[in-house]
mmCIF file of C-alpha atoms in Angstrom:
data_model
loop_
_atom_site.group_PDB
_atom_site.id
_atom_site.type_symbol
_atom_site.label_atom_id
_atom_site.label_comp_id
_atom_site.label_asym_id
_atom_site.label_seq_id
_atom_site.Cartn_x
_atom_site.Cartn_y
_atom_site.Cartn_z
ATOM 1 C CA UNK A 1 0.102 -0.004 0.013
ATOM 2 C CA UNK A 2 2.881 2.344 0.772
ATOM 3 C CA UNK A 3 4.315 1.972 -2.656
ATOM 4 C CA UNK A 4 1.117 2.764 -4.443
ATOM 5 C CA UNK A 5 0.456 5.722 -2.114
ATOM 6 C CA UNK A 6 3.802 7.360 -2.580
ATOM 7 C CA UNK A 7 3.488 6.933 -6.372
ATOM 8 C CA UNK A 8 0.327 8.804 -6.420
ATOM 9 C CA UNK A 9 1.808 11.499 -4.377
ATOM 10 C CA UNK A 10 4.624 11.997 -6.839
ATOM 11 C CA UNK A 11 7.373 10.016 -5.173
ATOM 12 C CA UNK A 12 9.463 7.246 -6.517
ATOM 13 C CA UNK A 13 9.008 3.912 -4.467
ATOM 14 C CA UNK A 14 12.592 2.854 -5.442
ATOM 15 C CA UNK A 15 14.028 5.839 -3.574
ATOM 16 C CA UNK A 16 11.375 6.661 -0.970
ATOM 17 C CA UNK A 17 12.379 4.986 2.324
ATOM 18 C CA UNK A 18 9.371 4.531 4.639
ATOM 19 C CA UNK A 19 11.374 5.276 7.816
ATOM 20 C CA UNK A 20 12.613 8.660 6.375
ATOM 21 C CA UNK A 21 11.578 11.422 8.818
ATOM 22 C CA UNK A 22 10.996 13.732 5.839
ATOM 23 C CA UNK A 23 8.263 11.390 4.565
ATOM 24 C CA UNK A 24 6.521 10.901 7.925
ATOM 25 C CA UNK A 25 3.501 12.977 6.862
ATOM 26 C CA UNK A 26 2.850 10.598 3.982
ATOM 27 C CA UNK A 27 1.970 7.643 6.302
ATOM 28 C CA UNK A 28 -1.508 6.429 7.225
ATOM 29 C CA UNK A 29 -2.334 4.263 10.145
ATOM 30 C CA UNK A 30 -2.070 1.223 7.908
ATOM 31 C CA UNK A 31 1.359 2.050 6.512
ATOM 32 C CA UNK A 32 3.174 3.037 9.672
ATOM 33 C CA UNK A 33 3.529 -0.607 10.835
ATOM 34 C CA UNK A 34 4.969 -1.989 7.620
ATOM 35 C CA UNK A 35 7.803 -4.425 7.648
ATOM 36 C CA UNK A 36 11.438 -3.284 6.968
ATOM 37 C CA UNK A 37 10.729 0.501 6.872
ATOM 38 C CA UNK A 38 14.416 1.299 6.543
ATOM 39 C CA UNK A 39 14.760 0.201 2.974
ATOM 40 C CA UNK A 40 12.889 1.174 -0.224
ATOM 41 C CA UNK A 41 10.776 -1.107 -2.108
ATOM 42 C CA UNK A 42 12.217 -4.268 -3.679
ATOM 43 C CA UNK A 43 9.276 -5.010 -6.057
ATOM 44 C CA UNK A 44 9.572 -4.912 -9.829
ATOM 45 C CA UNK A 45 7.872 -2.363 -11.996
ATOM 46 C CA UNK A 46 4.816 -4.430 -12.866
ATOM 47 C CA UNK A 47 3.965 -4.777 -9.121
ATOM 48 C CA UNK A 48 4.471 -1.070 -8.580
ATOM 49 C CA UNK A 49 1.937 -0.223 -11.275
ATOM 50 C CA UNK A 50 -0.486 -2.702 -9.866
ATOM 51 C CA UNK A 51 -0.050 -1.212 -6.400
ATOM 52 C CA UNK A 52 -0.746 2.279 -7.900
ATOM 53 C CA UNK A 53 -3.783 0.951 -9.656
ATOM 54 C CA UNK A 54 -5.337 -0.594 -6.574
ATOM 55 C CA UNK A 55 -4.628 2.461 -4.472
ATOM 56 C CA UNK A 56 -6.207 4.726 -7.057
ATOM 57 C CA UNK A 57 -9.471 2.843 -6.362
ATOM 58 C CA UNK A 58 -9.319 2.547 -2.717
ATOM 59 C CA UNK A 59 -6.419 2.942 -0.384
ATOM 60 C CA UNK A 60 -6.752 0.064 2.124
ATOM 61 C CA UNK A 61 -5.480 -3.377 2.821
ATOM 62 C CA UNK A 62 -9.053 -4.663 2.139
ATOM 63 C CA UNK A 63 -9.003 -3.362 -1.281
ATOM 64 C CA UNK A 64 -5.677 -5.369 -2.046
ATOM 65 C CA UNK A 65 -7.235 -8.492 -0.738
ATOM 66 C CA UNK A 66 -10.288 -7.935 -2.976
ATOM 67 C CA UNK A 67 -7.935 -7.491 -6.023
ATOM 68 C CA UNK A 68 -5.964 -10.624 -5.083
ATOM 69 C CA UNK A 69 -9.143 -12.608 -4.657
ATOM 70 C CA UNK A 70 -10.211 -11.520 -8.080
ATOM 71 C CA UNK A 71 -6.890 -12.862 -9.421
ATOM 72 C CA UNK A 72 -7.665 -16.100 -7.588
ATOM 73 C CA UNK A 73 -10.976 -16.327 -9.322
ATOM 74 C CA UNK A 74 -9.415 -15.636 -12.609
ATOM 75 C CA UNK A 75 -6.975 -18.504 -12.266
ATOM 76 C CA UNK A 76 -9.988 -20.865 -11.558
ATOM 77 C CA UNK A 77 -11.498 -19.618 -14.898
ATOM 78 C CA UNK A 78 -8.287 -20.035 -16.843
ATOM 79 C CA UNK A 79 -7.714 -23.535 -15.405
ATOM 80 C CA UNK A 80 -11.214 -24.504 -16.326
ATOM 81 C CA UNK A 81 -10.793 -23.393 -19.827
ATOM 82 C CA UNK A 82 -7.388 -25.240 -20.107
ATOM 83 C CA UNK A 83 -8.837 -28.506 -18.744
ATOM 84 C CA UNK A 84 -11.762 -28.473 -21.136
ATOM 85 C CA UNK A 85 -9.518 -27.931 -23.960
ATOM 86 C CA UNK A 86 -7.224 -30.842 -22.808
ATOM 87 C CA UNK A 87 -10.234 -33.118 -22.350
ATOM 88 C CA UNK A 88 -9.383 -33.606 -18.743
ATOM 89 C CA UNK A 89 -12.043 -33.682 -15.906
ATOM 90 C CA UNK A 90 -13.102 -30.263 -14.812
ATOM 91 C CA UNK A 91 -13.073 -31.584 -11.190
ATOM 92 C CA UNK A 92 -9.258 -31.123 -11.226
ATOM 93 C CA UNK A 93 -9.742 -27.492 -10.776
ATOM 94 C CA UNK A 94 -10.660 -28.192 -7.172
ATOM 95 C CA UNK A 95 -7.068 -29.171 -6.562
ATOM 96 C CA UNK A 96 -6.316 -25.558 -6.966
ATOM 97 C CA UNK A 97 -9.471 -23.990 -5.643
ATOM 98 C CA UNK A 98 -9.422 -25.870 -2.258
ATOM 99 C CA UNK A 99 -5.758 -25.439 -1.653
ATOM 100 C CA UNK A 100 -5.181 -24.168 1.887
ATOM 101 C CA UNK A 101 -2.574 -21.559 0.748
ATOM 102 C CA UNK A 102 -5.247 -19.637 -0.965
ATOM 103 C CA UNK A 103 -7.083 -19.280 2.255
ATOM 104 C CA UNK A 104 -4.043 -18.215 4.391
ATOM 105 C CA UNK A 105 -2.122 -16.284 1.890
ATOM 106 C CA UNK A 106 -4.637 -14.728 -0.610
ATOM 107 C CA UNK A 107 -7.996 -14.307 1.280
ATOM 108 C CA UNK A 108 -6.576 -13.826 4.727
ATOM 109 C CA UNK A 109 -3.329 -11.946 4.333
ATOM 110 C CA UNK A 110 -3.266 -10.922 0.582
ATOM 111 C CA UNK A 111 0.060 -11.456 -1.302
ATOM 112 C CA UNK A 112 1.119 -10.246 -4.604
ATOM 113 C CA UNK A 113 2.381 -13.668 -5.747
ATOM 114 C CA UNK A 114 -1.171 -14.645 -6.824
ATOM 115 C CA UNK A 115 -1.160 -11.941 -9.542
ATOM 116 C CA UNK A 116 2.166 -13.305 -10.911
ATOM 117 C CA UNK A 117 0.826 -16.859 -10.775
ATOM 118 C CA UNK A 118 -2.197 -15.641 -12.816
ATOM 119 C CA UNK A 119 -0.025 -14.023 -15.504
ATOM 120 C CA UNK A 120 2.201 -17.066 -15.655
ATOM 121 C CA UNK A 121 -0.684 -19.392 -16.092
ATOM 122 C CA UNK A 122 -2.081 -17.215 -18.896
ATOM 123 C CA UNK A 123 1.259 -17.342 -20.581
ATOM 124 C CA UNK A 124 1.459 -21.188 -20.381
ATOM 125 C CA UNK A 125 -2.075 -21.653 -21.699
ATOM 126 C CA UNK A 126 -1.553 -19.112 -24.466
ATOM 127 C CA UNK A 127 1.688 -21.049 -25.323
ATOM 128 C CA UNK A 128 -0.302 -24.238 -25.607
ATOM 129 C CA UNK A 129 -2.706 -22.600 -27.998
ATOM 130 C CA UNK A 130 0.200 -21.260 -30.022
ATOM 131 C CA UNK A 131 -0.710 -17.653 -29.157
ATOM 132 C CA UNK A 132 3.052 -16.948 -29.016
ATOM 133 C CA UNK A 133 3.128 -13.189 -28.746
ATOM 134 C CA UNK A 134 0.461 -13.155 -25.981
ATOM 135 C CA UNK A 135 2.442 -16.041 -24.239
ATOM 136 C CA UNK A 136 5.700 -13.985 -24.306
ATOM 137 C CA UNK A 137 4.019 -10.790 -23.170
ATOM 138 C CA UNK A 138 2.204 -12.497 -20.286
ATOM 139 C CA UNK A 139 5.451 -14.141 -19.276
ATOM 140 C CA UNK A 140 7.260 -10.689 -19.208
ATOM 141 C CA UNK A 141 4.445 -9.236 -17.016
ATOM 142 C CA UNK A 142 4.742 -12.124 -14.683
ATOM 143 C CA UNK A 143 8.490 -11.535 -14.286
ATOM 144 C CA UNK A 144 7.669 -7.774 -13.758
ATOM 145 C CA UNK A 145 5.526 -8.772 -10.781
ATOM 146 C CA UNK A 146 8.265 -10.783 -9.137
ATOM 147 C CA UNK A 147 11.542 -12.062 -10.645
ATOM 148 C CA UNK A 148 11.009 -15.704 -9.732
ATOM 149 C CA UNK A 149 9.592 -16.917 -12.972
ATOM 150 C CA UNK A 150 12.664 -15.596 -14.969
ATOM 151 C CA UNK A 151 14.188 -19.051 -14.416
ATOM 152 C CA UNK A 152 11.508 -20.436 -16.738
ATOM 153 C CA UNK A 153 13.119 -18.607 -19.711
ATOM 154 C CA UNK A 154 14.626 -21.824 -21.225
ATOM 155 C CA UNK A 155 11.172 -23.400 -21.444
ATOM 156 C CA UNK A 156 10.279 -20.662 -24.022
ATOM 157 C CA UNK A 157 13.148 -21.462 -26.240
ATOM 158 C CA UNK A 158 11.934 -22.095 -29.802
ATOM 159 C CA UNK A 159 8.370 -22.045 -28.513
ATOM 160 C CA UNK A 160 8.180 -18.227 -29.131
ATOM 161 C CA UNK A 161 9.690 -16.338 -32.044
ATOM 162 C CA UNK A 162 12.515 -13.869 -31.688
ATOM 163 C CA UNK A 163 10.055 -11.055 -32.469
ATOM 164 C CA UNK A 164 7.750 -12.292 -29.666
ATOM 165 C CA UNK A 165 10.769 -12.098 -27.260
ATOM 166 C CA UNK A 166 11.565 -8.691 -28.336
ATOM 167 C CA UNK A 167 8.049 -7.434 -28.029
ATOM 168 C CA UNK A 168 7.993 -8.916 -24.446
ATOM 169 C CA UNK A 169 11.346 -7.264 -23.608
ATOM 170 C CA UNK A 170 9.950 -3.964 -24.873
ATOM 171 C CA UNK A 171 6.826 -4.278 -22.851
ATOM 172 C CA UNK A 172 8.815 -5.019 -19.682
ATOM 173 C CA UNK A 173 11.204 -2.223 -20.321
ATOM 174 C CA UNK A 174 8.360 0.315 -20.789
ATOM 175 C CA UNK A 175 7.031 -0.548 -17.344
ATOM 176 C CA UNK A 176 10.212 0.776 -15.857
ATOM 177 C CA UNK A 177 10.026 4.170 -17.637
ATOM 178 C CA UNK A 178 7.983 5.941 -14.926
ATOM 179 C CA UNK A 179 10.593 4.909 -12.304
ATOM 180 C CA UNK A 180 13.771 6.021 -13.957
ATOM 181 C CA UNK A 181 15.854 8.236 -11.813
ATOM 182 C CA UNK A 182 18.354 10.351 -13.692
ATOM 183 C CA UNK A 183 18.788 7.466 -16.161
ATOM 184 C CA UNK A 184 19.584 4.833 -13.456
ATOM 185 C CA UNK A 185 17.767 1.457 -13.649
ATOM 186 C CA UNK A 186 15.594 1.274 -10.597
ATOM 187 C CA UNK A 187 16.134 -1.712 -8.439
ATOM 188 C CA UNK A 188 15.207 -0.405 -5.010
ATOM 189 C CA UNK A 189 16.393 -2.726 -2.145
ATOM 190 C CA UNK A 190 16.843 -5.803 -4.252
ATOM 191 C CA UNK A 191 20.514 -6.000 -3.367
ATOM 192 C CA UNK A 192 19.899 -5.500 0.312
ATOM 193 C CA UNK A 193 17.292 -8.291 0.147
ATOM 194 C CA UNK A 194 19.888 -10.737 -0.899
ATOM 195 C CA UNK A 195 22.549 -9.568 1.389
ATOM 196 C CA UNK A 196 20.379 -9.143 4.601
ATOM 197 C CA UNK A 197 17.121 -10.907 4.707
ATOM 198 C CA UNK A 198 16.860 -14.623 5.709
ATOM 199 C CA UNK A 199 13.984 -16.988 6.396
ATOM 200 C CA UNK A 200 13.457 -20.701 5.779
ATOM 201 C CA UNK A 201 16.827 -21.034 3.993
ATOM 202 C CA UNK A 202 18.676 -24.253 5.020
ATOM 203 C CA UNK A 203 20.224 -24.760 1.598
ATOM 204 C CA UNK A 204 21.182 -21.085 1.150
ATOM 205 C CA UNK A 205 22.657 -20.895 4.690
ATOM 206 C CA UNK A 206 24.943 -23.813 3.881
ATOM 207 C CA UNK A 207 26.034 -22.349 0.531
ATOM 208 C CA UNK A 208 26.453 -18.852 2.143
ATOM 209 C CA UNK A 209 28.912 -20.236 4.731
ATOM 210 C CA UNK A 210 31.009 -21.734 1.999
ATOM 211 C CA UNK A 211 30.934 -19.104 -0.685
ATOM 212 C CA UNK A 212 29.241 -15.867 0.494
ATOM 213 C CA UNK A 213 25.683 -14.566 -0.251
ATOM 214 C CA UNK A 214 26.203 -13.358 -3.793
ATOM 215 C CA UNK A 215 27.451 -16.752 -4.929
ATOM 216 C CA UNK A 216 24.719 -18.547 -3.072
ATOM 217 C CA UNK A 217 22.111 -16.282 -4.686
ATOM 218 C CA UNK A 218 23.612 -17.031 -8.016
ATOM 219 C CA UNK A 219 23.359 -20.712 -7.382
ATOM 220 C CA UNK A 220 19.748 -20.315 -6.576
ATOM 221 C CA UNK A 221 19.144 -18.724 -10.042
ATOM 222 C CA UNK A 222 21.297 -21.215 -11.778
ATOM 223 C CA UNK A 223 19.458 -24.214 -10.227
ATOM 224 C CA UNK A 224 16.215 -22.962 -11.678
ATOM 225 C CA UNK A 225 17.690 -22.247 -15.111
ATOM 226 C CA UNK A 226 19.526 -25.529 -15.275
ATOM 227 C CA UNK A 227 16.242 -27.383 -14.283
ATOM 228 C CA UNK A 228 14.326 -25.548 -17.030
ATOM 229 C CA UNK A 229 16.976 -26.263 -19.657
ATOM 230 C CA UNK A 230 16.938 -29.949 -18.739
ATOM 231 C CA UNK A 231 13.215 -30.219 -18.812
ATOM 232 C CA UNK A 232 12.938 -28.261 -22.149
ATOM 233 C CA UNK A 233 15.225 -30.906 -23.664
ATOM 234 C CA UNK A 234 13.502 -33.953 -22.008
ATOM 235 C CA UNK A 235 9.879 -32.840 -22.367
ATOM 236 C CA UNK A 236 9.521 -30.843 -25.788
ATOM 237 C CA UNK A 237 5.679 -31.094 -25.436
ATOM 238 C CA UNK A 238 5.636 -29.247 -22.135
ATOM 239 C CA UNK A 239 3.321 -30.873 -19.603
ATOM 240 C CA UNK A 240 1.642 -28.480 -17.162
ATOM 241 C CA UNK A 241 3.679 -29.642 -14.039
ATOM 242 C CA UNK A 242 6.908 -29.075 -15.950
ATOM 243 C CA UNK A 243 6.615 -25.317 -15.230
ATOM 244 C CA UNK A 244 6.750 -25.736 -11.429
ATOM 245 C CA UNK A 245 10.155 -27.710 -11.009
ATOM 246 C CA UNK A 246 12.461 -24.847 -12.061
ATOM 247 C CA UNK A 247 10.781 -22.438 -9.750
ATOM 248 C CA UNK A 248 10.733 -24.998 -6.914
ATOM 249 C CA UNK A 249 14.558 -25.629 -7.538
ATOM 250 C CA UNK A 250 15.245 -21.849 -7.152
ATOM 251 C CA UNK A 251 13.019 -21.465 -4.090
ATOM 252 C CA UNK A 252 14.552 -24.287 -2.194
ATOM 253 C CA UNK A 253 17.921 -22.593 -2.640
ATOM 254 C CA UNK A 254 16.652 -19.057 -1.934
ATOM 255 C CA UNK A 255 17.620 -16.836 0.984
ATOM 256 C CA UNK A 256 14.000 -16.292 1.876
ATOM 257 C CA UNK A 257 11.153 -18.676 1.484
ATOM 258 C CA UNK A 258 7.890 -17.498 2.893
ATOM 259 C CA UNK A 259 4.775 -19.814 2.494
ATOM 260 C CA UNK A 260 3.165 -17.463 -0.053
ATOM 261 C CA UNK A 261 6.003 -17.782 -2.439
ATOM 262 C CA UNK A 262 4.629 -21.277 -3.151
ATOM 263 C CA UNK A 263 1.508 -19.626 -4.520
ATOM 264 C CA UNK A 264 3.407 -19.507 -7.915
ATOM 265 C CA UNK A 265 3.432 -23.336 -7.859
ATOM 266 C CA UNK A 266 -0.153 -24.187 -6.907
ATOM 267 C CA UNK A 267 -1.985 -23.670 -10.318
ATOM 268 C CA UNK A 268 0.359 -26.250 -11.945
ATOM 269 C CA UNK A 269 0.179 -28.999 -9.315
ATOM 270 C CA UNK A 270 -2.600 -31.010 -11.032
ATOM 271 C CA UNK A 271 -0.569 -34.166 -11.611
ATOM 272 C CA UNK A 272 0.722 -37.153 -9.457
ATOM 273 C CA UNK A 273 4.108 -36.540 -10.849
ATOM 274 C CA UNK A 274 4.232 -33.233 -8.811
ATOM 275 C CA UNK A 275 3.333 -35.036 -5.549
ATOM 276 C CA UNK A 276 6.381 -33.838 -3.688
ATOM 277 C CA UNK A 277 5.585 -30.183 -4.497
ATOM 278 C CA UNK A 278 1.900 -30.628 -3.670
ATOM 279 C CA UNK A 279 3.053 -31.941 -0.189
ATOM 280 C CA UNK A 280 5.593 -29.062 0.141
ATOM 281 C CA UNK A 281 2.867 -26.493 -0.724
ATOM 282 C CA UNK A 282 1.068 -27.657 2.401
ATOM 283 C CA UNK A 283 3.955 -28.516 4.788
ATOM 284 C CA UNK A 284 5.464 -24.970 4.231
ATOM 285 C CA UNK A 285 2.520 -23.688 6.333
ATOM 286 C CA UNK A 286 4.228 -25.101 9.391
ATOM 287 C CA UNK A 287 6.745 -22.231 9.197
ATOM 288 C CA UNK A 288 3.949 -19.799 10.348
ATOM 289 C CA UNK A 289 4.789 -20.864 13.787
ATOM 290 C CA UNK A 290 7.824 -18.505 13.623
ATOM 291 C CA UNK A 291 5.552 -15.433 13.625
ATOM 292 C CA UNK A 292 4.100 -16.696 16.932
ATOM 293 C CA UNK A 293 7.428 -17.579 18.376
ATOM 294 C CA UNK A 294 8.904 -14.139 17.405
ATOM 295 C CA UNK A 295 6.099 -12.421 19.135
ATOM 296 C CA UNK A 296 7.033 -14.354 22.217
ATOM 297 C CA UNK A 297 10.587 -13.116 21.993
ATOM 298 C CA UNK A 298 12.254 -15.948 20.165
ATOM 299 C CA UNK A 299 14.756 -15.385 17.295
ATOM 300 C CA UNK A 300 13.456 -14.810 13.791
ATOM 301 C CA UNK A 301 14.488 -18.243 12.488
ATOM 302 C CA UNK A 302 12.762 -21.540 11.615
ATOM 303 C CA UNK A 303 13.444 -24.098 14.531
ATOM 304 C CA UNK A 304 15.172 -27.336 13.458
ATOM 305 C CA UNK A 305 12.051 -29.301 14.228
ATOM 306 C CA UNK A 306 9.794 -27.212 12.026
ATOM 307 C CA UNK A 307 12.370 -27.630 9.193
ATOM 308 C CA UNK A 308 12.082 -31.379 9.572
ATOM 309 C CA UNK A 309 8.355 -31.039 9.724
ATOM 310 C CA UNK A 310 8.338 -29.178 6.462
ATOM 311 C CA UNK A 311 10.857 -30.968 4.504
ATOM 312 C CA UNK A 312 10.509 -34.479 5.986
ATOM 313 C CA UNK A 313 7.186 -35.219 4.216
ATOM 314 C CA UNK A 314 8.514 -33.770 0.929
ATOM 315 C CA UNK A 315 11.424 -36.215 1.073
ATOM 316 C CA UNK A 316 8.992 -38.979 1.815
ATOM 317 C CA UNK A 317 6.770 -37.959 -1.042
ATOM 318 C CA UNK A 318 9.745 -37.754 -3.414
ATOM 319 C CA UNK A 319 10.967 -41.234 -2.338
ATOM 320 C CA UNK A 320 7.495 -42.638 -2.966
ATOM 321 C CA UNK A 321 7.231 -40.981 -6.350
ATOM 322 C CA UNK A 322 10.569 -42.551 -7.418
ATOM 323 C CA UNK A 323 9.716 -45.908 -6.072
ATOM 324 C CA UNK A 324 6.398 -45.885 -7.841
ATOM 325 C CA UNK A 325 8.029 -45.007 -11.014
ATOM 326 C CA UNK A 326 11.103 -47.111 -10.974
ATOM 327 C CA UNK A 327 10.456 -49.765 -8.298
ATOM 328 C CA UNK A 328 7.055 -51.074 -9.531
ATOM 329 C CA UNK A 329 4.863 -49.810 -6.629
ATOM 330 C CA UNK A 330 1.118 -49.864 -7.660
#
């Protein structure tokens, strides 16, 4: 809400720091308690314009929740259309619509990731229908909401034309024009995010101790890109669940993994082959205990027992999936 508000008042969200005393008069009761007020916004330009659009209609947390709920409903409609076209049972849409993450992280708390998931799903469905320009532009818009899906770029190789890619890049670039500050590319606190913020990061923490945060962040990106490149070669036809594995590979190596980040995966989890990720999208909810513990004075970190509770079922589901595929289990 802060980002949208300061834009409407003529400020750049990539340079406006919420804790700046000079900007104290810009706050409302709902923005005074925002997280990490000592850094500017890390969100890409597509997200910023969305924030501005919502606050132009109504400046409240409730308005954002309504907007995100509309994105959720739109995903249901797009999934229904995709299932009908593929000749699959329409009941599979319930695997998405009844997912607990939607209740906790869209309806209850309202997180931007659901907008990105919608745009990515539109891109994938458009690609399946050979609407290549639309697919490329929707993908660019998804990346402009949050950078996570950029690791899916190899999956578009030879599925979209060069001119489609150029058009998408042009659209993404135009989104940043309102935020250019004396010719500098606006990145806000993105670098600070990698260097400073941590949550639910067992893999990243291990890599960081060995190679430092920048290298560890690079590994997270490369893990996603490498997974996407391998899947593009192995599955030229592109099954729907193929799109979740590269993002999952990056997320498991990321410095921060909040439960709502897995909203990106949920629309694509309609297959038994994605069982480990289905389990993860539920078990990640166990990390919400950290907010409760932090309020009681405990450190801001995921306890070991919660990490085991989160990733143990995922490992079990992965083992079951492999045994079923290669070991002859029913």
